[in-house]
Coordinates of C-alpha atoms and ligand atoms in Angstrom, one line a residue:
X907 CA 72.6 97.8 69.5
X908 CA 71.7 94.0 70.8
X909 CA 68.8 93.6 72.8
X910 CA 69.3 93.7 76.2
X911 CA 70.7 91.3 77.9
X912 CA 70.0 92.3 81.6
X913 CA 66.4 92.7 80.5
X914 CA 64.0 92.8 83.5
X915 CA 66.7 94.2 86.1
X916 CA 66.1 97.7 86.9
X917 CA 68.8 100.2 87.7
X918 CA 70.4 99.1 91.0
X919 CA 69.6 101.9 93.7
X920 CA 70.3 102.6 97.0
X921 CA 67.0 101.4 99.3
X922 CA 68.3 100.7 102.9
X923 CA 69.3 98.0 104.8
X924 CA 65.6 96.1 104.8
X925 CA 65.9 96.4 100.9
X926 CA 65.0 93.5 98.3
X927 CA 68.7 91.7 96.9
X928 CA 68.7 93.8 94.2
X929 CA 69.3 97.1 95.6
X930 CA 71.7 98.5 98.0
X931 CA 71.2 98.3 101.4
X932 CA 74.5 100.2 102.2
X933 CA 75.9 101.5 99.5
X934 CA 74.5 105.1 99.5
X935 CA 76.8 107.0 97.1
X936 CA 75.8 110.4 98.3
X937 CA 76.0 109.9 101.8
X938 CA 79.0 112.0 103.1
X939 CA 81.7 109.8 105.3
X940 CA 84.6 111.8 106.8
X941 CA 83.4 114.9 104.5
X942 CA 83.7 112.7 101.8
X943 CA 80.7 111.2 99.6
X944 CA 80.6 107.2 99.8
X945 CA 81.4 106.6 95.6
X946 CA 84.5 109.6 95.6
X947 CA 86.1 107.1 98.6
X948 CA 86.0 103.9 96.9
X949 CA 85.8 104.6 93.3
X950 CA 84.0 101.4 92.4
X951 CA 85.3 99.5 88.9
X952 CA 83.5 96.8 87.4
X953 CA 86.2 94.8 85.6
X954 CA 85.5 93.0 82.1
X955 CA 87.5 89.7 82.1
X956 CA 85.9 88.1 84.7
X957 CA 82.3 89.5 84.6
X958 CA 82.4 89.7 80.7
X959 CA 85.2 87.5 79.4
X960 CA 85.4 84.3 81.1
X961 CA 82.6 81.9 80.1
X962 CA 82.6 79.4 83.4
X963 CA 85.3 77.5 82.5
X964 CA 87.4 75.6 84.9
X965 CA 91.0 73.1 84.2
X966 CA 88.5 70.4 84.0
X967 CA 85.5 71.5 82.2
X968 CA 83.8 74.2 79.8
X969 CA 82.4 77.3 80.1
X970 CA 78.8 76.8 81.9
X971 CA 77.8 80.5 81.1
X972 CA 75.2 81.2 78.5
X973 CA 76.0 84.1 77.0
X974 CA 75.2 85.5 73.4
X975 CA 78.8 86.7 73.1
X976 CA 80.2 83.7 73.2
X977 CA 78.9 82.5 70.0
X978 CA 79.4 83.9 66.1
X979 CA 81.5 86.0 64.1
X980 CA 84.3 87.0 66.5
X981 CA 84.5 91.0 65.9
X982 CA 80.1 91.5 65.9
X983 CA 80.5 89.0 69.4
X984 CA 82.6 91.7 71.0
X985 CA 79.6 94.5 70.1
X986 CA 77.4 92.3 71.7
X987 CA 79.6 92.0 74.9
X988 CA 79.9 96.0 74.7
X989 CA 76.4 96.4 74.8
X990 CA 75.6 94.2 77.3
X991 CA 79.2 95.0 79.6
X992 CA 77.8 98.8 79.7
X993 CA 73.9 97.6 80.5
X994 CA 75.3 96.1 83.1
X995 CA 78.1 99.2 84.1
X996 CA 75.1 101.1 84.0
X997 CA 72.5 100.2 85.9
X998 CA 75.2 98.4 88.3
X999 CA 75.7 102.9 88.8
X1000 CA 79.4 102.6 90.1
X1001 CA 81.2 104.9 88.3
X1002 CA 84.1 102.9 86.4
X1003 CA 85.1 99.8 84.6
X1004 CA 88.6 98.1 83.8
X1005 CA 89.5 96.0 81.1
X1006 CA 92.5 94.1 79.0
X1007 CA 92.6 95.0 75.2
X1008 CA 91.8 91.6 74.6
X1009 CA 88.9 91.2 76.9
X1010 CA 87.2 93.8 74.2
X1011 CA 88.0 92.6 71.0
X1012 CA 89.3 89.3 69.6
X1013 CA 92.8 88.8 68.2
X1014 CA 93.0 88.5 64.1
X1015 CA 95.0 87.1 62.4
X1016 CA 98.1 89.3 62.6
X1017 CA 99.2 92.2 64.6
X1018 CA 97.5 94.4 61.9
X1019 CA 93.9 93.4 62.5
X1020 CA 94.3 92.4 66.1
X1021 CA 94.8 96.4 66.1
X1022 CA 92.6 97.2 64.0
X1023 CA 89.6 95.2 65.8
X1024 CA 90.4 96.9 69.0
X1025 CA 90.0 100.1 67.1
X1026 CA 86.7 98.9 66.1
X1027 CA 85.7 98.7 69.5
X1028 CA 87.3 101.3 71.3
X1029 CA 85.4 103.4 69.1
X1030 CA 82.2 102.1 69.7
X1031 CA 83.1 102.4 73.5
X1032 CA 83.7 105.9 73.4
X1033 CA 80.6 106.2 72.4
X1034 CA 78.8 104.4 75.2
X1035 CA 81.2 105.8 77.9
X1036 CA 79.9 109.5 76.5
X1037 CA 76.4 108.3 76.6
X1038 CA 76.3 106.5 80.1
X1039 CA 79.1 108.6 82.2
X1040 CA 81.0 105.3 82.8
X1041 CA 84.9 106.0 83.5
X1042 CA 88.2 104.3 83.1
X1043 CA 89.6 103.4 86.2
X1044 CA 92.1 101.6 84.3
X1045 CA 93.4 100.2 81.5
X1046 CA 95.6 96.7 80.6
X1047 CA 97.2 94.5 78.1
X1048 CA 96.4 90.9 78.4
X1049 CA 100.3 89.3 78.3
X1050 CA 99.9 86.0 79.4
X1051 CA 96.7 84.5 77.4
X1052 CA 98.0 83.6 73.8
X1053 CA 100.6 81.1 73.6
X1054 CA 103.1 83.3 72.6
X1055 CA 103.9 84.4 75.6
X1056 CA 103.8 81.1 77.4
X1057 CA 107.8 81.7 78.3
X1058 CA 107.2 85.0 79.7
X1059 CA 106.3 89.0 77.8
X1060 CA 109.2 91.0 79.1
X1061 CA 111.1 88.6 80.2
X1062 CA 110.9 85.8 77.2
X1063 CA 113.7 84.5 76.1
X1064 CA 113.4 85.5 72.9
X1065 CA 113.6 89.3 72.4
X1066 CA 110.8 89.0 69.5
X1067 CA 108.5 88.7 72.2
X1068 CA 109.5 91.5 74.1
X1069 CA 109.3 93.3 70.9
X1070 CA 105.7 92.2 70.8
X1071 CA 105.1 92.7 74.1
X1072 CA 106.0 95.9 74.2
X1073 CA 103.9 96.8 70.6
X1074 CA 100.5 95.5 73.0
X1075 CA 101.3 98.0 75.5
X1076 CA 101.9 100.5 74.0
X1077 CA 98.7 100.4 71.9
X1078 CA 97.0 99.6 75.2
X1079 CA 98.6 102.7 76.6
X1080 CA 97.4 104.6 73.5
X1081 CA 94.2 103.5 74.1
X1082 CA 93.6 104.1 77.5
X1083 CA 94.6 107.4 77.1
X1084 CA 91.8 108.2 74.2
X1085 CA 89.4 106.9 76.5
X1086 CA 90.5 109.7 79.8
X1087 CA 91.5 106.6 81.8
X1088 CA 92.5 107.3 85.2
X1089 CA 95.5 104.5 85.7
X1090 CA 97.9 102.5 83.3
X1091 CA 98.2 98.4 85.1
X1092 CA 101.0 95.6 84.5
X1093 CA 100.6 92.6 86.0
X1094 CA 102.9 90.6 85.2
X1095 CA 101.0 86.9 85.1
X1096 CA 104.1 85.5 83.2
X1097 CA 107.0 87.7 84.1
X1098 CA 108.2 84.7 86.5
X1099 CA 109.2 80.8 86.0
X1100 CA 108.7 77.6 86.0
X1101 CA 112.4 75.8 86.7
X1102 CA 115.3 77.6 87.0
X1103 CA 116.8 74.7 85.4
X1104 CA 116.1 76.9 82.2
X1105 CA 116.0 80.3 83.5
X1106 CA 118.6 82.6 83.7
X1107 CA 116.9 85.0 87.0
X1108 CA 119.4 88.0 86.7
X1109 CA 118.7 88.3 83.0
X1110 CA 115.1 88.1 83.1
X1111 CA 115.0 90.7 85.9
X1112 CA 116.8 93.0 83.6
X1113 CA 114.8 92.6 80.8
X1114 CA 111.6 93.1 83.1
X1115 CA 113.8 96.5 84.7
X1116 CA 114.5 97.9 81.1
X1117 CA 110.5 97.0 79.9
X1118 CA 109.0 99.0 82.9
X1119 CA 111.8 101.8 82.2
X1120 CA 110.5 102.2 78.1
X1121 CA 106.4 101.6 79.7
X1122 CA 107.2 104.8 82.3
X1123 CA 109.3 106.9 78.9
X1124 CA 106.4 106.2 77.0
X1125 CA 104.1 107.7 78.8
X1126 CA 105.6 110.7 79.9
X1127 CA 106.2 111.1 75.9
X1128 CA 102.6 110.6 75.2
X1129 CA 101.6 113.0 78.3
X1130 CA 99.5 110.2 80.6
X1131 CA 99.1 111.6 83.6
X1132 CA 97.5 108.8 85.2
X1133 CA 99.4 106.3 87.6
X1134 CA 101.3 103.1 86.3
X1135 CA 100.6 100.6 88.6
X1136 CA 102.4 97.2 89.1
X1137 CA 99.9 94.5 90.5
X1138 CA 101.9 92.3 92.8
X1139 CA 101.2 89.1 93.4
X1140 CA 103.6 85.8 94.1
X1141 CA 102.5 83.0 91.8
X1142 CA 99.8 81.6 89.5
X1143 CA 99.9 81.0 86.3
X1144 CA 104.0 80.7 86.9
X1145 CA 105.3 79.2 90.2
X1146 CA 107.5 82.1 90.6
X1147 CA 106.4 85.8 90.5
X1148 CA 108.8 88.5 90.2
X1149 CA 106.3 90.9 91.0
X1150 CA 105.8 88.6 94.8
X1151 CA 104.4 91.2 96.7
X1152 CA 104.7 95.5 97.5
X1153 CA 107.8 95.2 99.4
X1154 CA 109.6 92.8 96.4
X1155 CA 108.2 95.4 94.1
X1156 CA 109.5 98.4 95.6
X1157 CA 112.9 97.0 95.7
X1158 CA 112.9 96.0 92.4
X1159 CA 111.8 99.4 91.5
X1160 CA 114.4 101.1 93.3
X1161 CA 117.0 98.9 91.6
X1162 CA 116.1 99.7 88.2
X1163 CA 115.6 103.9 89.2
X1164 CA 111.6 103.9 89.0
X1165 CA 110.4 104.0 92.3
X1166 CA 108.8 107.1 91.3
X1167 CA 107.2 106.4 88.3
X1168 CA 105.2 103.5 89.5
X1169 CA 103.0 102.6 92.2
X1170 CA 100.9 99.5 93.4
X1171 CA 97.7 97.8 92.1
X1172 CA 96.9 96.1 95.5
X1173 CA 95.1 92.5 95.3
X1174 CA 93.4 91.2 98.4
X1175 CA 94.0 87.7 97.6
X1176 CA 97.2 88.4 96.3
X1177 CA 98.4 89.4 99.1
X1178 CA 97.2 86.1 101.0
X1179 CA 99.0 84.0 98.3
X1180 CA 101.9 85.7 99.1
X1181 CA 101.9 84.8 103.0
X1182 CA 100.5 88.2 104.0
X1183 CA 97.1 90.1 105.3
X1184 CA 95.4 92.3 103.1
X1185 CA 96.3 95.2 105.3
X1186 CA 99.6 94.2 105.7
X1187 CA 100.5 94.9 101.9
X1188 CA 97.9 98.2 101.8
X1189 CA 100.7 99.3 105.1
X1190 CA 103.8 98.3 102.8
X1191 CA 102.5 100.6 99.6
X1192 CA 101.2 103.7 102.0
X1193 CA 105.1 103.8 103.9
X1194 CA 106.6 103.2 101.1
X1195 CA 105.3 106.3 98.9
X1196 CA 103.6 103.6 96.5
X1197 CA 99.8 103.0 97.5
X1198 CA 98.0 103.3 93.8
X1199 CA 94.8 100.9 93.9
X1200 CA 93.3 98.1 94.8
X1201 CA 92.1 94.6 92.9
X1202 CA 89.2 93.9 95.5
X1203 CA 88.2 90.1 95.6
X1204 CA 88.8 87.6 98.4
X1205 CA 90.2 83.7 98.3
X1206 CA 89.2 80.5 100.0
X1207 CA 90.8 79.4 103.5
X1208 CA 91.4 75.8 102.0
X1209 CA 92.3 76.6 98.5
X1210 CA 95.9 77.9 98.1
X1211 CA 95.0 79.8 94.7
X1212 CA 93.3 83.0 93.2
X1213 CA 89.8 82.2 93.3
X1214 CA 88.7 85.5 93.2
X1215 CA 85.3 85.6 95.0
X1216 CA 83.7 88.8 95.6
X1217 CA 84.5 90.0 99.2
X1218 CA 82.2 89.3 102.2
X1219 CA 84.1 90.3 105.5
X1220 CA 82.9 93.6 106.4
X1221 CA 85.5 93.5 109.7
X1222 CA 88.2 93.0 107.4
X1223 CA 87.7 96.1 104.7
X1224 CA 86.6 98.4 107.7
X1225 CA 90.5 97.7 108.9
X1226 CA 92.0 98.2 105.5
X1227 CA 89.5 101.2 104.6
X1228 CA 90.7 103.1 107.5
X1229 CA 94.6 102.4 106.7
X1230 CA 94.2 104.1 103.2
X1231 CA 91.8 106.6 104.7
X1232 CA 94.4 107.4 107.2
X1233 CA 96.9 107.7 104.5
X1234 CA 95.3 110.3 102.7
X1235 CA 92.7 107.9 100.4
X1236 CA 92.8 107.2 96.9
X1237 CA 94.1 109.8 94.6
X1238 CA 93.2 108.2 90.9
X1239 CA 93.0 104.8 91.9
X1240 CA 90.4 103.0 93.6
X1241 CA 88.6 99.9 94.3
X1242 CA 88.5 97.6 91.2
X1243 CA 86.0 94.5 91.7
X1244 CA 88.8 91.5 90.6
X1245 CA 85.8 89.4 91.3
X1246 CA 84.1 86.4 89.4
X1247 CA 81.2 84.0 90.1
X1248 CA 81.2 80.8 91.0
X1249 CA 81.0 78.6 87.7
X1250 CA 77.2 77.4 89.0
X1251 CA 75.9 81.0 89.3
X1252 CA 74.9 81.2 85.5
X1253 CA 71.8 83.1 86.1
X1254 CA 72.6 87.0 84.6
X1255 CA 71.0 88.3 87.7
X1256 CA 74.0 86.6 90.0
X1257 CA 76.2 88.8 88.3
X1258 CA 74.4 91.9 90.3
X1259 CA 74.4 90.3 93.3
X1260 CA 77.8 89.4 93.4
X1261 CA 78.3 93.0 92.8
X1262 CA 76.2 94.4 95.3
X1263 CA 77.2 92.0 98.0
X1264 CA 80.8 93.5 97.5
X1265 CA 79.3 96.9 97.3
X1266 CA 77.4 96.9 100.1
X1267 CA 80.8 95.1 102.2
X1268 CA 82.4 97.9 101.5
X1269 CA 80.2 100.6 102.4
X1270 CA 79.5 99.3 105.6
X1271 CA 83.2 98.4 106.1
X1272 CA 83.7 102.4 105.3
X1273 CA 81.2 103.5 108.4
X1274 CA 83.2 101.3 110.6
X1275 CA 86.2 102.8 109.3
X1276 CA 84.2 106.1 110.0
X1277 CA 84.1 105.1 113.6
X1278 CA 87.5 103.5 114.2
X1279 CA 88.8 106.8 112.9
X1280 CA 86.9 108.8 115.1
X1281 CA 86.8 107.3 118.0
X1282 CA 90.8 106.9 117.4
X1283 CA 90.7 103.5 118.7
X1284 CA 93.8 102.5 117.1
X1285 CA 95.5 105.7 116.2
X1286 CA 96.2 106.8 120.0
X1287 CA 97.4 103.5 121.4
X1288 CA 100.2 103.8 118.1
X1289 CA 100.5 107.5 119.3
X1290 CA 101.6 106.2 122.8
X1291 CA 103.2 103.6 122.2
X1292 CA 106.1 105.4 119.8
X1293 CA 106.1 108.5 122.1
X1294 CA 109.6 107.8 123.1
X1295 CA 110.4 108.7 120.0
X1296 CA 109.6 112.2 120.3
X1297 CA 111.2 113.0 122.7
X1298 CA 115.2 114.2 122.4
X1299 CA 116.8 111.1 122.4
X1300 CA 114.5 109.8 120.0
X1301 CA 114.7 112.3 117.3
X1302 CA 118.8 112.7 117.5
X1303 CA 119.1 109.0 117.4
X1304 CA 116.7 109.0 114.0
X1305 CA 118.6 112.5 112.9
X1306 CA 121.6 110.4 113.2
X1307 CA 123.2 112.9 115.9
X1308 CA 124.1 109.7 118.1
X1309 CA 126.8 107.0 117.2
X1310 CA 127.3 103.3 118.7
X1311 CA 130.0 104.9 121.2
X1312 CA 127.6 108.1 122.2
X1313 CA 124.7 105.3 123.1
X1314 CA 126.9 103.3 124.8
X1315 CA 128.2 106.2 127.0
X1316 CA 124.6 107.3 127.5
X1317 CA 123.5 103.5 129.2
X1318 CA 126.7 103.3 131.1
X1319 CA 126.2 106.6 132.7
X1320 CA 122.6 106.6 133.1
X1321 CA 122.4 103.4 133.9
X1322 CA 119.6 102.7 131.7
X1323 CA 117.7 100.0 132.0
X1324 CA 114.3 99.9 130.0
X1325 CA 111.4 98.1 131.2
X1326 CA 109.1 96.3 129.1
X1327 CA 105.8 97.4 128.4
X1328 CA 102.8 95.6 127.0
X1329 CA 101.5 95.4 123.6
X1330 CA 98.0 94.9 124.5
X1331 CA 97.1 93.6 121.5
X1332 CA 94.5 91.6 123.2
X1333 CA 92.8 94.7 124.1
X1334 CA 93.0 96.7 120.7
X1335 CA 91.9 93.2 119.0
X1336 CA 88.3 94.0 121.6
X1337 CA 88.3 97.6 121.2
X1338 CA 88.4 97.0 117.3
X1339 CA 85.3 94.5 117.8
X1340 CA 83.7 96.4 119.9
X1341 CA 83.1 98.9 117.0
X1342 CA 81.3 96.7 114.8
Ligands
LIG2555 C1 95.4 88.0 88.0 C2 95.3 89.4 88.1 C3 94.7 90.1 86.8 C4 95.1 91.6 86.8 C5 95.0 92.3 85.5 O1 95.5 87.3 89.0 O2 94.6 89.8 89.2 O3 93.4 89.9 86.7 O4 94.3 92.3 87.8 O5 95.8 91.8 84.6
LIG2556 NI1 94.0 91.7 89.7
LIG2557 NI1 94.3 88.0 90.7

């Protein structure tokens, strides 16, 4: 065990909302919301790649991140990043973390000892998640970092990468079952392109179809009874996604005759890169039977890419918290902290506040979402405004008891001419503000 690397933080605790920066001022796990307690509704994950992995780099300069980890023998470097990744997990006290194999342990220098290094470590992390109570929200594998995979994992054009595609998930898969992980992830950073001057579309959509199918085969042969999620998102690193967003996902899904076996990892800024709200993709997943999780992080009005901040907008997760409320909550996803500093926060104690910050957002966005619930400020203006619906007309068109020529005889004879009625979103828009 390395020294610690956190030393002189204490364990991050709930104090209330005139607290010092290092402790909650929101975030009160125990405090019971809805009949629920605060940590069972959001299932906090710290994820490894960004808090862990990434050393401050940017396109045009270096890592600015001082870190121990970064330096020496490869496969000891990774211990030290365990022992420091699980300081942190733990006196962070959310209860899960997320990670991509190679986030955890270097690659060697063939498929043999790149296993066999990730052995090495997921061993050792057994060991601290039995010690510290830390769970798996979910694991990954990395298919988009190593050159190999430059043209694409699943849908490469050479089937050798598929091949070793599918060899890294499935040893991811293998893994995150030893450690009790709740959720399996793909995202798909390369599954795209770049000109379809080279790209054939409808083969590479196959190939991606018939990859997801062996992923979902897999695991009902290994008995993972987690979720597999697909992480949509449009763009970046390829120009072209084929994962673009839920509703793009879902379709693809159906095509391919695995709309049940997979559901959605949900990015906040993904969803904004792909030209919609946050809560507009959480609504897509929840009527479309394929709300998993969510990648919680936020981007930048004047930058058109993933910068991954930690989120801030209280107004906005108090929305989005009562939408999945409202749908029945998580089940074994939850909310994964897709979050990194900003490349000048190189102090180890800005990795806590970015943390907390994003904590503490949500918490508070959950008691407004505790209000907008119960004061149904939203829910009985919908109620109203479909009531039509219920009513016999309504339900036989929906049952499909009314053709074209039978709703044409009814407006002739009753000589039916709806009036419009306001939206009033003006209204809701100051009844929602009026909560906060
Ligand atoms: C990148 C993605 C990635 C996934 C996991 O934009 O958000 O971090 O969450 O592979
Ligand atoms: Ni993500
Ligand atoms: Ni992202």
């Amino acid at each position: 065990m390395s020294k610690p690397f956190f030393a002189g933080i204490e364990p991050v605790k709930y104090r209330g909302p005139d607290a010092d920066p290092l402790s909650y001022r929101y975030y009160d796990k125990d405090r019971l919301v809805l009949g629920k307690r605060m940590e069972d509704h959001l299932r906090a994950a710290v994820c490894y790649w960004h808090s862990f992995a990434w050393p401050g780099s940017d396109v045009f300069g270096a890592g600015t991140f001082d870190r121990p980890w970064f330096s020496g023998a490869p496969l000891e470097a990774a211990l030290v990043k365990l022992d420091a990744a699980f300081e942190f997990f733990e006196k962070l006290g959310l209860p899960f973390f997320t990670f991509h194999d190679r986030d955890v342990a270097p690659e060697g220098a063939n498929a043999a000892e790149t296993t066999a290094n990730l052995d090495r470590v997921i061993d050792a992390m057994e060991q601290k998640m039995a010690a510290t109570g830390v769970k798996l929200l979910w694991g990954t594998a990395n298919l988009f970092s190593h050159p190999r995979y430059m043209s694409g994992a699943a849908t490469n054009p050479d089937p050798e990468v598929f091949a070793y595609a599918a060899a890294q998930v499935k040893k991811a898969m293998d893994v995150t079952l030893r450690l009790d992980g709740a959720n399996y992830v793909l995202w798909g950073g390369r599954e795209g392109y770049e000109t379809l001057l080279n790209t054939d579309l409808k083969r590479e959509m196959d190939q991606l179809g018939r990859f997801l199918s062996l992923v979902a085969e897999y695991k009902h042969k290994i008995g993972f009874k987690g979720l597999l999620l697909i992480e949509p998102k449009p763009k970046e690193p390829t120009k072209h996604q084929y994962d673009f967003d839920t509703a793009t996902v879902y379709g693809f899904l159906q095509r391919y005759g695995l709309e049940k076996e997979y559901k959605v990892n949900i990015e906040a800024n993904h969803a904004i890169l792909s030209g919609h709200s946050f809560q507009h993709e959480v609504m897509v997943a929840l009527a479309t039977g394929t709300f998993g999780s969510i990648d919680m992080n936020r981007g930048d009005y004047l930058l058109g890419w993933d910068t991954d901040q930690f989120h801030n907008d209280v107004s906005e997760l108090a929305l989005v918290l009562a939408t999945i409320i409202q749908g029945g909550g998580f089940t074994s996803g939850g909310m994964n902290f897709d979050a990194k500093l900003r490349r000048q926060s190189i102090d180890p104690a800005d990795l806590f506040h970015g943390h907390i910050g994003g904590m503490d957002t949500m918490a508070r966005g959950l008691l407004y979402a505790e209000k907008l619930i119960n004061e149904k400020t939203i829910e009985s203006h919908i109620q109203k405004r479909y009531a039509g619906w219920e009513t016999p007309l309504g339900k036989d068109i929906l049952a499909g008891k009314r053709s074209l020529d039978d709703l044409a005889a009814l407006v002739a004879e009753k000589k039916l001419d709806p009036k419009p009625r306001s939206g009033q979103q003006e209204l809701l828009e100051n009844l929602v503000n009026r909560t906060f």
